[in-house]
PDB file of C-alpha atoms in Angstrom:
ATOM      1  CA  UNK A   1      34.503  70.750  84.572  1.00  0.00           C
ATOM      2  CA  UNK A   2      35.205  67.268  82.684  1.00  0.00           C
ATOM      3  CA  UNK A   3      31.091  66.562  83.870  1.00  0.00           C
ATOM      4  CA  UNK A   4      29.621  66.866  80.237  1.00  0.00           C
ATOM      5  CA  UNK A   5      32.314  65.319  78.674  1.00  0.00           C
ATOM      6  CA  UNK A   6      32.217  62.100  76.729  1.00  0.00           C
ATOM      7  CA  UNK A   7      34.316  58.535  78.073  1.00  0.00           C
ATOM      8  CA  UNK A   8      37.545  58.612  76.512  1.00  0.00           C
ATOM      9  CA  UNK A   9      38.691  55.405  76.589  1.00  0.00           C
ATOM     10  CA  UNK A  10      41.380  54.183  74.006  1.00  0.00           C
ATOM     11  CA  UNK A  11      41.544  50.189  72.289  1.00  0.00           C
ATOM     12  CA  UNK A  12      44.140  48.602  71.245  1.00  0.00           C
ATOM     13  CA  UNK A  13      45.168  48.962  67.562  1.00  0.00           C
ATOM     14  CA  UNK A  14      48.030  46.919  67.805  1.00  0.00           C
ATOM     15  CA  UNK A  15      50.917  45.974  69.598  1.00  0.00           C
ATOM     16  CA  UNK A  16      54.719  46.283  70.037  1.00  0.00           C
ATOM     17  CA  UNK A  17      56.895  43.859  69.538  1.00  0.00           C
ATOM     18  CA  UNK A  18      60.808  44.500  70.014  1.00  0.00           C
ATOM     19  CA  UNK A  19      62.063  41.354  72.543  1.00  0.00           C
ATOM     20  CA  UNK A  20      62.829  44.330  75.023  1.00  0.00           C
ATOM     21  CA  UNK A  21      60.951  43.547  78.628  1.00  0.00           C
ATOM     22  CA  UNK A  22      61.724  46.160  80.682  1.00  0.00           C
ATOM     23  CA  UNK A  23      62.591  49.771  80.656  1.00  0.00           C
ATOM     24  CA  UNK A  24      65.858  50.511  79.420  1.00  0.00           C
ATOM     25  CA  UNK A  25      67.407  53.539  81.089  1.00  0.00           C
ATOM     26  CA  UNK A  26      66.622  56.808  81.051  1.00  0.00           C
ATOM     27  CA  UNK A  27      68.982  58.386  78.714  1.00  0.00           C
ATOM     28  CA  UNK A  28      69.174  55.752  76.349  1.00  0.00           C
ATOM     29  CA  UNK A  29      69.534  55.806  72.958  1.00  0.00           C
ATOM     30  CA  UNK A  30      66.148  53.967  71.515  1.00  0.00           C
ATOM     31  CA  UNK A  31      67.317  55.755  68.189  1.00  0.00           C
ATOM     32  CA  UNK A  32      69.053  51.809  65.480  1.00  0.00           C
ATOM     33  CA  UNK A  33      66.145  49.695  68.255  1.00  0.00           C
ATOM     34  CA  UNK A  34      63.882  47.912  65.683  1.00  0.00           C
ATOM     35  CA  UNK A  35      60.858  47.355  66.615  1.00  0.00           C
ATOM     36  CA  UNK A  36      57.025  45.673  65.086  1.00  0.00           C
ATOM     37  CA  UNK A  37      53.825  46.466  65.480  1.00  0.00           C
ATOM     38  CA  UNK A  38      51.021  43.573  64.409  1.00  0.00           C
ATOM     39  CA  UNK A  39      48.274  45.466  64.095  1.00  0.00           C
ATOM     40  CA  UNK A  40      45.235  43.752  65.223  1.00  0.00           C
ATOM     41  CA  UNK A  41      44.117  42.443  62.145  1.00  0.00           C
ATOM     42  CA  UNK A  42      40.781  43.612  61.380  1.00  0.00           C
ATOM     43  CA  UNK A  43      42.423  46.881  60.402  1.00  0.00           C
ATOM     44  CA  UNK A  44      44.963  45.809  57.785  1.00  0.00           C
ATOM     45  CA  UNK A  45      43.763  47.858  55.432  1.00  0.00           C
ATOM     46  CA  UNK A  46      44.201  50.523  57.774  1.00  0.00           C
ATOM     47  CA  UNK A  47      47.072  50.588  56.021  1.00  0.00           C
ATOM     48  CA  UNK A  48      47.260  50.069  52.730  1.00  0.00           C
ATOM     49  CA  UNK A  49      49.676  53.780  51.539  1.00  0.00           C
ATOM     50  CA  UNK A  50      51.050  53.928  54.620  1.00  0.00           C
ATOM     51  CA  UNK A  51      53.723  53.029  53.107  1.00  0.00           C
ATOM     52  CA  UNK A  52      54.325  55.863  51.005  1.00  0.00           C
ATOM     53  CA  UNK A  53      55.963  57.460  54.033  1.00  0.00           C
ATOM     54  CA  UNK A  54      59.388  56.627  55.075  1.00  0.00           C
ATOM     55  CA  UNK A  55      58.474  57.639  58.375  1.00  0.00           C
ATOM     56  CA  UNK A  56      55.087  57.445  60.802  1.00  0.00           C
ATOM     57  CA  UNK A  57      53.553  59.263  64.145  1.00  0.00           C
ATOM     58  CA  UNK A  58      52.885  56.484  66.607  1.00  0.00           C
ATOM     59  CA  UNK A  59      51.203  56.856  70.035  1.00  0.00           C
ATOM     60  CA  UNK A  60      51.209  54.423  72.384  1.00  0.00           C
ATOM     61  CA  UNK A  61      49.963  53.674  76.375  1.00  0.00           C
ATOM     62  CA  UNK A  62      53.213  52.613  77.893  1.00  0.00           C
ATOM     63  CA  UNK A  63      50.951  50.680  80.534  1.00  0.00           C
ATOM     64  CA  UNK A  64      54.963  49.757  81.978  1.00  0.00           C
ATOM     65  CA  UNK A  65      54.865  53.239  83.478  1.00  0.00           C
ATOM     66  CA  UNK A  66      50.821  53.117  84.188  1.00  0.00           C
ATOM     67  CA  UNK A  67      50.545  54.428  87.809  1.00  0.00           C
ATOM     68  CA  UNK A  68      47.632  54.693  90.144  1.00  0.00           C
ATOM     69  CA  UNK A  69      46.397  57.874  91.274  1.00  0.00           C
ATOM     70  CA  UNK A  70      48.536  61.496  91.416  1.00  0.00           C
ATOM     71  CA  UNK A  71      51.639  61.430  89.243  1.00  0.00           C
ATOM     72  CA  UNK A  72      54.328  64.679  90.437  1.00  0.00           C
ATOM     73  CA  UNK A  73      53.329  68.056  88.854  1.00  0.00           C
ATOM     74  CA  UNK A  74      56.842  69.061  89.001  1.00  0.00           C
ATOM     75  CA  UNK A  75      59.995  66.127  87.615  1.00  0.00           C
ATOM     76  CA  UNK A  76      63.894  66.084  87.613  1.00  0.00           C
ATOM     77  CA  UNK A  77      65.379  66.047  83.760  1.00  0.00           C
ATOM     78  CA  UNK A  78      64.993  62.498  82.821  1.00  0.00           C
ATOM     79  CA  UNK A  79      65.076  61.528  86.831  1.00  0.00           C
ATOM     80  CA  UNK A  80      68.932  63.690  87.190  1.00  0.00           C
ATOM     81  CA  UNK A  81      68.276  64.515  90.441  1.00  0.00           C
ATOM     82  CA  UNK A  82      71.191  67.042  90.188  1.00  0.00           C
ATOM     83  CA  UNK A  83      69.067  68.994  87.436  1.00  0.00           C
ATOM     84  CA  UNK A  84      65.278  71.589  88.899  1.00  0.00           C
ATOM     85  CA  UNK A  85      62.693  70.501  89.479  1.00  0.00           C
ATOM     86  CA  UNK A  86      60.216  71.290  86.654  1.00  0.00           C
ATOM     87  CA  UNK A  87      56.731  70.932  85.386  1.00  0.00           C
ATOM     88  CA  UNK A  88      56.265  67.055  84.450  1.00  0.00           C
ATOM     89  CA  UNK A  89      54.497  69.474  80.698  1.00  0.00           C
ATOM     90  CA  UNK A  90      57.785  70.841  80.291  1.00  0.00           C
ATOM     91  CA  UNK A  91      59.996  67.440  80.077  1.00  0.00           C
ATOM     92  CA  UNK A  92      59.081  64.058  78.315  1.00  0.00           C
ATOM     93  CA  UNK A  93      58.478  62.326  81.580  1.00  0.00           C
ATOM     94  CA  UNK A  94      56.617  59.041  81.067  1.00  0.00           C
ATOM     95  CA  UNK A  95      54.681  59.573  84.221  1.00  0.00           C
ATOM     96  CA  UNK A  96      51.503  62.334  82.956  1.00  0.00           C
ATOM     97  CA  UNK A  97      48.061  62.019  83.551  1.00  0.00           C
ATOM     98  CA  UNK A  98      47.677  60.544  80.931  1.00  0.00           C
ATOM     99  CA  UNK A  99      50.830  58.235  79.871  1.00  0.00           C
ATOM    100  CA  UNK A 100      50.865  58.492  76.567  1.00  0.00           C
ATOM    101  CA  UNK A 101      53.819  58.515  74.302  1.00  0.00           C
ATOM    102  CA  UNK A 102      54.357  59.747  70.925  1.00  0.00           C
ATOM    103  CA  UNK A 103      57.678  58.458  68.791  1.00  0.00           C
ATOM    104  CA  UNK A 104      58.499  59.814  65.650  1.00  0.00           C
ATOM    105  CA  UNK A 105      60.111  56.490  63.607  1.00  0.00           C
ATOM    106  CA  UNK A 106      61.403  54.971  60.079  1.00  0.00           C
ATOM    107  CA  UNK A 107      59.203  52.557  58.586  1.00  0.00           C
ATOM    108  CA  UNK A 108      61.085  49.892  57.337  1.00  0.00           C
ATOM    109  CA  UNK A 109      58.555  47.568  56.085  1.00  0.00           C
ATOM    110  CA  UNK A 110      54.943  47.200  55.676  1.00  0.00           C
ATOM    111  CA  UNK A 111      54.185  43.878  55.236  1.00  0.00           C
ATOM    112  CA  UNK A 112      50.353  42.918  56.052  1.00  0.00           C
ATOM    113  CA  UNK A 113      49.569  43.413  59.086  1.00  0.00           C
ATOM    114  CA  UNK A 114      52.881  44.109  60.725  1.00  0.00           C
ATOM    115  CA  UNK A 115      55.558  47.452  60.682  1.00  0.00           C
ATOM    116  CA  UNK A 116      58.834  47.448  60.816  1.00  0.00           C
ATOM    117  CA  UNK A 117      59.844  51.005  62.304  1.00  0.00           C
ATOM    118  CA  UNK A 118      63.223  52.124  63.819  1.00  0.00           C
ATOM    119  CA  UNK A 119      63.291  54.382  66.789  1.00  0.00           C
ATOM    120  CA  UNK A 120      60.621  53.965  68.975  1.00  0.00           C
ATOM    121  CA  UNK A 121      60.879  54.354  72.933  1.00  0.00           C
ATOM    122  CA  UNK A 122      58.690  51.543  74.254  1.00  0.00           C
ATOM    123  CA  UNK A 123      58.789  48.200  75.716  1.00  0.00           C
ATOM    124  CA  UNK A 124      57.247  44.514  74.058  1.00  0.00           C
ATOM    125  CA  UNK A 125      53.573  44.502  74.478  1.00  0.00           C
ATOM    126  CA  UNK A 126      52.968  47.981  74.758  1.00  0.00           C
ATOM    127  CA  UNK A 127      49.532  48.508  73.074  1.00  0.00           C
ATOM    128  CA  UNK A 128      49.618  50.233  69.798  1.00  0.00           C
ATOM    129  CA  UNK A 129      46.464  53.197  69.666  1.00  0.00           C
ATOM    130  CA  UNK A 130      47.328  55.383  66.607  1.00  0.00           C
ATOM    131  CA  UNK A 131      49.422  55.540  63.385  1.00  0.00           C
ATOM    132  CA  UNK A 132      49.618  58.324  62.014  1.00  0.00           C
ATOM    133  CA  UNK A 133      51.567  59.705  58.252  1.00  0.00           C
ATOM    134  CA  UNK A 134      54.411  62.247  59.887  1.00  0.00           C
ATOM    135  CA  UNK A 135      53.870  65.266  57.496  1.00  0.00           C
ATOM    136  CA  UNK A 136      56.894  67.073  56.728  1.00  0.00           C
ATOM    137  CA  UNK A 137      55.552  70.848  57.375  1.00  0.00           C
ATOM    138  CA  UNK A 138      52.558  70.233  59.785  1.00  0.00           C
ATOM    139  CA  UNK A 139      54.925  67.758  62.426  1.00  0.00           C
ATOM    140  CA  UNK A 140      58.020  69.791  61.788  1.00  0.00           C
ATOM    141  CA  UNK A 141      58.820  72.929  62.839  1.00  0.00           C
ATOM    142  CA  UNK A 142      62.019  75.133  61.574  1.00  0.00           C
ATOM    143  CA  UNK A 143      64.080  76.674  64.252  1.00  0.00           C
ATOM    144  CA  UNK A 144      62.310  75.379  67.118  1.00  0.00           C
ATOM    145  CA  UNK A 145      63.937  77.117  70.352  1.00  0.00           C
ATOM    146  CA  UNK A 146      64.225  75.007  73.193  1.00  0.00           C
ATOM    147  CA  UNK A 147      65.576  75.968  77.198  1.00  0.00           C
ATOM    148  CA  UNK A 148      69.234  75.711  78.014  1.00  0.00           C
ATOM    149  CA  UNK A 149      68.764  73.018  80.204  1.00  0.00           C
ATOM    150  CA  UNK A 150      66.972  70.947  77.809  1.00  0.00           C
ATOM    151  CA  UNK A 151      69.639  72.040  74.972  1.00  0.00           C
ATOM    152  CA  UNK A 152      72.375  70.479  77.913  1.00  0.00           C
ATOM    153  CA  UNK A 153      70.881  67.464  77.883  1.00  0.00           C
ATOM    154  CA  UNK A 154      70.351  66.263  74.910  1.00  0.00           C
ATOM    155  CA  UNK A 155      73.925  66.951  74.490  1.00  0.00           C
ATOM    156  CA  UNK A 156      74.845  64.600  76.959  1.00  0.00           C
ATOM    157  CA  UNK A 157      72.194  62.016  75.080  1.00  0.00           C
ATOM    158  CA  UNK A 158      74.585  61.766  71.648  1.00  0.00           C
TER     159      UNK A 158
ATOM    160  CA  UNK B   1      45.118  39.824  72.090  1.00  0.00           C
ATOM    161  CA  UNK B   2      43.735  42.458  74.684  1.00  0.00           C
ATOM    162  CA  UNK B   3      42.445  40.391  77.339  1.00  0.00           C
ATOM    163  CA  UNK B   4      45.712  40.503  79.544  1.00  0.00           C
ATOM    164  CA  UNK B   5      45.809  44.536  78.999  1.00  0.00           C
ATOM    165  CA  UNK B   6      45.062  46.990  81.981  1.00  0.00           C
ATOM    166  CA  UNK B   7      42.106  49.826  80.644  1.00  0.00           C
ATOM    167  CA  UNK B   8      43.030  52.286  79.671  1.00  0.00           C
ATOM    168  CA  UNK B   9      40.832  55.783  80.056  1.00  0.00           C
ATOM    169  CA  UNK B  10      41.992  58.666  79.556  1.00  0.00           C
ATOM    170  CA  UNK B  11      41.156  61.932  81.674  1.00  0.00           C
ATOM    171  CA  UNK B  12      40.902  65.973  81.139  1.00  0.00           C
ATOM    172  CA  UNK B  13      43.595  67.900  81.352  1.00  0.00           C
ATOM    173  CA  UNK B  14      42.589  71.344  80.345  1.00  0.00           C
ATOM    174  CA  UNK B  15      40.268  72.140  77.591  1.00  0.00           C
ATOM    175  CA  UNK B  16      39.916  74.430  74.552  1.00  0.00           C
ATOM    176  CA  UNK B  17      38.658  77.339  74.815  1.00  0.00           C
ATOM    177  CA  UNK B  18      38.467  79.045  70.776  1.00  0.00           C
ATOM    178  CA  UNK B  19      35.115  80.469  69.582  1.00  0.00           C
ATOM    179  CA  UNK B  20      34.820  77.419  66.946  1.00  0.00           C
ATOM    180  CA  UNK B  21      31.563  75.774  67.589  1.00  0.00           C
ATOM    181  CA  UNK B  22      32.360  73.607  64.361  1.00  0.00           C
ATOM    182  CA  UNK B  23      34.754  72.194  62.289  1.00  0.00           C
ATOM    183  CA  UNK B  24      36.212  74.228  60.082  1.00  0.00           C
ATOM    184  CA  UNK B  25      35.927  72.397  55.817  1.00  0.00           C
ATOM    185  CA  UNK B  26      38.573  69.825  55.245  1.00  0.00           C
ATOM    186  CA  UNK B  27      40.591  71.653  53.681  1.00  0.00           C
ATOM    187  CA  UNK B  28      40.852  74.744  56.010  1.00  0.00           C
ATOM    188  CA  UNK B  29      43.698  76.745  57.370  1.00  0.00           C
ATOM    189  CA  UNK B  30      44.528  76.241  60.997  1.00  0.00           C
ATOM    190  CA  UNK B  31      47.841  78.229  60.987  1.00  0.00           C
ATOM    191  CA  UNK B  32      46.917  81.138  61.571  1.00  0.00           C
ATOM    192  CA  UNK B  33      44.245  80.758  64.260  1.00  0.00           C
ATOM    193  CA  UNK B  34      44.619  81.892  67.979  1.00  0.00           C
ATOM    194  CA  UNK B  35      43.486  79.534  71.196  1.00  0.00           C
ATOM    195  CA  UNK B  36      43.712  79.058  74.676  1.00  0.00           C
ATOM    196  CA  UNK B  37      44.193  76.366  76.644  1.00  0.00           C
ATOM    197  CA  UNK B  38      42.767  75.857  80.073  1.00  0.00           C
ATOM    198  CA  UNK B  39      44.731  73.863  81.537  1.00  0.00           C
ATOM    199  CA  UNK B  40      42.694  72.117  85.317  1.00  0.00           C
ATOM    200  CA  UNK B  41      44.491  74.429  87.435  1.00  0.00           C
ATOM    201  CA  UNK B  42      45.015  70.641  89.399  1.00  0.00           C
ATOM    202  CA  UNK B  43      48.554  71.185  87.209  1.00  0.00           C
ATOM    203  CA  UNK B  44      48.947  74.606  87.363  1.00  0.00           C
ATOM    204  CA  UNK B  45      52.654  74.237  88.837  1.00  0.00           C
ATOM    205  CA  UNK B  46      53.158  71.030  86.554  1.00  0.00           C
ATOM    206  CA  UNK B  47      53.433  74.295  83.514  1.00  0.00           C
ATOM    207  CA  UNK B  48      56.610  75.536  85.229  1.00  0.00           C
ATOM    208  CA  UNK B  49      58.859  75.940  83.004  1.00  0.00           C
ATOM    209  CA  UNK B  50      57.476  75.421  79.477  1.00  0.00           C
ATOM    210  CA  UNK B  51      57.990  79.126  78.709  1.00  0.00           C
ATOM    211  CA  UNK B  52      61.350  77.466  77.275  1.00  0.00           C
ATOM    212  CA  UNK B  53      59.855  75.964  74.354  1.00  0.00           C
ATOM    213  CA  UNK B  54      58.740  77.631  71.422  1.00  0.00           C
ATOM    214  CA  UNK B  55      56.254  75.132  70.546  1.00  0.00           C
ATOM    215  CA  UNK B  56      54.515  71.995  71.894  1.00  0.00           C
ATOM    216  CA  UNK B  57      52.784  69.262  71.234  1.00  0.00           C
ATOM    217  CA  UNK B  58      49.145  69.222  71.599  1.00  0.00           C
ATOM    218  CA  UNK B  59      47.171  65.604  72.028  1.00  0.00           C
ATOM    219  CA  UNK B  60      43.829  66.045  71.866  1.00  0.00           C
ATOM    220  CA  UNK B  61      40.282  64.006  72.448  1.00  0.00           C
ATOM    221  CA  UNK B  62      38.362  64.707  68.827  1.00  0.00           C
ATOM    222  CA  UNK B  63      34.800  64.510  70.824  1.00  0.00           C
ATOM    223  CA  UNK B  64      32.948  66.756  67.910  1.00  0.00           C
ATOM    224  CA  UNK B  65      34.275  63.980  65.896  1.00  0.00           C
ATOM    225  CA  UNK B  66      34.181  60.964  68.019  1.00  0.00           C
ATOM    226  CA  UNK B  67      31.562  57.422  66.009  1.00  0.00           C
ATOM    227  CA  UNK B  68      29.897  55.180  68.195  1.00  0.00           C
ATOM    228  CA  UNK B  69      31.112  51.668  66.231  1.00  0.00           C
ATOM    229  CA  UNK B  70      32.894  50.143  63.151  1.00  0.00           C
ATOM    230  CA  UNK B  71      35.553  53.573  61.780  1.00  0.00           C
ATOM    231  CA  UNK B  72      36.152  53.455  57.602  1.00  0.00           C
ATOM    232  CA  UNK B  73      39.315  51.085  57.714  1.00  0.00           C
ATOM    233  CA  UNK B  74      39.845  52.985  53.899  1.00  0.00           C
ATOM    234  CA  UNK B  75      39.201  56.367  53.180  1.00  0.00           C
ATOM    235  CA  UNK B  76      39.199  59.616  50.186  1.00  0.00           C
ATOM    236  CA  UNK B  77      42.265  62.119  51.303  1.00  0.00           C
ATOM    237  CA  UNK B  78      40.839  65.156  53.072  1.00  0.00           C
ATOM    238  CA  UNK B  79      37.062  63.427  51.913  1.00  0.00           C
ATOM    239  CA  UNK B  80      38.127  64.433  48.031  1.00  0.00           C
ATOM    240  CA  UNK B  81      36.129  61.590  46.429  1.00  0.00           C
ATOM    241  CA  UNK B  82      37.736  62.214  42.678  1.00  0.00           C
ATOM    242  CA  UNK B  83      41.139  60.476  44.731  1.00  0.00           C
ATOM    243  CA  UNK B  84      41.543  56.978  45.673  1.00  0.00           C
ATOM    244  CA  UNK B  85      40.352  54.823  48.587  1.00  0.00           C
ATOM    245  CA  UNK B  86      43.838  55.026  51.021  1.00  0.00           C
ATOM    246  CA  UNK B  87      43.878  53.178  55.050  1.00  0.00           C
ATOM    247  CA  UNK B  88      42.800  55.603  57.649  1.00  0.00           C
ATOM    248  CA  UNK B  89      46.500  55.530  59.402  1.00  0.00           C
ATOM    249  CA  UNK B  90      47.503  56.727  56.433  1.00  0.00           C
ATOM    250  CA  UNK B  91      45.958  59.973  56.505  1.00  0.00           C
ATOM    251  CA  UNK B  92      45.591  61.901  59.246  1.00  0.00           C
ATOM    252  CA  UNK B  93      41.654  61.690  59.012  1.00  0.00           C
ATOM    253  CA  UNK B  94      39.892  62.845  62.636  1.00  0.00           C
ATOM    254  CA  UNK B  95      37.713  59.338  61.688  1.00  0.00           C
ATOM    255  CA  UNK B  96      39.430  56.680  63.802  1.00  0.00           C
ATOM    256  CA  UNK B  97      39.311  53.783  66.465  1.00  0.00           C
ATOM    257  CA  UNK B  98      40.930  55.929  69.279  1.00  0.00           C
ATOM    258  CA  UNK B  99      40.202  59.542  68.098  1.00  0.00           C
ATOM    259  CA  UNK B 100      43.642  60.999  68.767  1.00  0.00           C
ATOM    260  CA  UNK B 101      45.191  64.604  67.470  1.00  0.00           C
ATOM    261  CA  UNK B 102      48.239  65.154  67.912  1.00  0.00           C
ATOM    262  CA  UNK B 103      49.712  69.240  66.697  1.00  0.00           C
ATOM    263  CA  UNK B 104      52.398  71.124  66.584  1.00  0.00           C
ATOM    264  CA  UNK B 105      51.701  74.590  67.821  1.00  0.00           C
ATOM    265  CA  UNK B 106      53.748  77.742  68.917  1.00  0.00           C
ATOM    266  CA  UNK B 107      52.980  78.777  72.341  1.00  0.00           C
ATOM    267  CA  UNK B 108      52.984  81.659  72.366  1.00  0.00           C
ATOM    268  CA  UNK B 109      52.541  82.979  75.999  1.00  0.00           C
ATOM    269  CA  UNK B 110      52.377  80.609  79.464  1.00  0.00           C
ATOM    270  CA  UNK B 111      49.997  82.561  81.901  1.00  0.00           C
ATOM    271  CA  UNK B 112      48.224  80.820  85.292  1.00  0.00           C
ATOM    272  CA  UNK B 113      46.868  78.032  84.682  1.00  0.00           C
ATOM    273  CA  UNK B 114      46.316  79.579  80.249  1.00  0.00           C
ATOM    274  CA  UNK B 115      48.140  78.402  77.575  1.00  0.00           C
ATOM    275  CA  UNK B 116      47.674  80.168  74.729  1.00  0.00           C
ATOM    276  CA  UNK B 117      48.804  78.898  71.304  1.00  0.00           C
ATOM    277  CA  UNK B 118      48.256  79.364  67.332  1.00  0.00           C
ATOM    278  CA  UNK B 119      48.067  76.483  65.170  1.00  0.00           C
ATOM    279  CA  UNK B 120      46.090  73.816  67.045  1.00  0.00           C
ATOM    280  CA  UNK B 121      43.237  72.489  64.175  1.00  0.00           C
ATOM    281  CA  UNK B 122      40.399  71.527  66.929  1.00  0.00           C
ATOM    282  CA  UNK B 123      37.578  73.341  67.800  1.00  0.00           C
ATOM    283  CA  UNK B 124      36.191  74.934  70.527  1.00  0.00           C
ATOM    284  CA  UNK B 125      35.415  72.478  74.021  1.00  0.00           C
ATOM    285  CA  UNK B 126      38.013  69.951  72.776  1.00  0.00           C
ATOM    286  CA  UNK B 127      38.815  67.764  76.199  1.00  0.00           C
ATOM    287  CA  UNK B 128      43.008  68.306  76.092  1.00  0.00           C
ATOM    288  CA  UNK B 129      44.688  65.641  76.810  1.00  0.00           C
ATOM    289  CA  UNK B 130      48.520  65.628  76.793  1.00  0.00           C
ATOM    290  CA  UNK B 131      51.015  68.842  76.369  1.00  0.00           C
ATOM    291  CA  UNK B 132      54.196  68.065  75.351  1.00  0.00           C
ATOM    292  CA  UNK B 133      57.519  70.499  74.311  1.00  0.00           C
ATOM    293  CA  UNK B 134      58.761  69.740  70.915  1.00  0.00           C
ATOM    294  CA  UNK B 135      62.212  68.972  70.756  1.00  0.00           C
ATOM    295  CA  UNK B 136      63.510  69.205  67.263  1.00  0.00           C
ATOM    296  CA  UNK B 137      66.120  65.773  66.764  1.00  0.00           C
ATOM    297  CA  UNK B 138      63.183  63.544  68.298  1.00  0.00           C
ATOM    298  CA  UNK B 139      59.850  65.146  66.829  1.00  0.00           C
ATOM    299  CA  UNK B 140      61.711  66.378  63.629  1.00  0.00           C
ATOM    300  CA  UNK B 141      63.233  64.211  60.183  1.00  0.00           C
ATOM    301  CA  UNK B 142      65.163  65.378  58.057  1.00  0.00           C
ATOM    302  CA  UNK B 143      64.307  64.915  54.376  1.00  0.00           C
ATOM    303  CA  UNK B 144      61.393  62.592  54.683  1.00  0.00           C
ATOM    304  CA  UNK B 145      59.600  60.787  52.733  1.00  0.00           C
ATOM    305  CA  UNK B 146      55.823  61.252  51.058  1.00  0.00           C
ATOM    306  CA  UNK B 147      53.271  60.027  48.844  1.00  0.00           C
ATOM    307  CA  UNK B 148      52.846  61.544  45.665  1.00  0.00           C
ATOM    308  CA  UNK B 149      49.486  62.623  46.635  1.00  0.00           C
ATOM    309  CA  UNK B 150      49.299  63.538  50.050  1.00  0.00           C
ATOM    310  CA  UNK B 151      52.426  66.236  47.865  1.00  0.00           C
ATOM    311  CA  UNK B 152      49.660  67.461  45.619  1.00  0.00           C
ATOM    312  CA  UNK B 153      47.570  67.535  48.712  1.00  0.00           C
ATOM    313  CA  UNK B 154      49.977  70.069  50.788  1.00  0.00           C
ATOM    314  CA  UNK B 155      50.442  71.587  47.307  1.00  0.00           C
ATOM    315  CA  UNK B 156      46.765  72.277  46.804  1.00  0.00           C
ATOM    316  CA  UNK B 157      46.440  72.824  50.714  1.00  0.00           C
ATOM    317  CA  UNK B 158      48.894  75.691  50.266  1.00  0.00           C
TER     318      UNK B 158
END
């Protein structure tokens, strides 16, 4: 299936700095956590104009959970053993074939090659692989539906 | 900066099929384009429960635009030369240090190892690297702000 495809190797474009040395428990609230992303200085100019957006999308490599070999195909949502296991692609479990995280965060400040952001669920030292502007309508959905088990999880979480 | 970091190599988890052999013009509307994502059959079970979500997030490798060497740090939004160049991270240009695309799409059907979706802006044969459920509140923002030039672009686009 993949024989004709190019190699897909990621480059680190920046590093997360927030002093959080290990992952918080699965149901933790990261929404108020302030982090800095220090972008590779050769890419500083690529941030021009980003400060006009209130929110950005951060793609990052979840190096703290990267595992060698097979990941489970089914998982208990948020590690809750009392809930039926579901397919991992129906969850945001970090244990994925490609441990790439995607977070939508508030951009508080853009200064030189450093972005100050709020709401990133990533630990200190996490490699950042992309920054994209958050675009309402393209990145958001009106009246999206989720299953009841996810609704219940979110209610527990808040 | 990256010396202590692990290698970050992506695996293909599925392939886009939609019969579109080359990228549409920059301002094209992909919202009604129906695609199938054929997931690696070893990962079929990992899709269990995904059908309960109306929308999913697709991360994909933009192999059609992957370039060797340096990407420009500033670009004209949507290729419009009449607009001032801005930093590439302030745009959704496919020419990025890591050509990873992120789209939020409607999930029409989940059948075996095939997902039928609407709204993916990727050509036929695109490697898919992750599928995540779209979660309102986590993935969406109320009252996000964007700069005037992006507002104008979106108005032209619709």
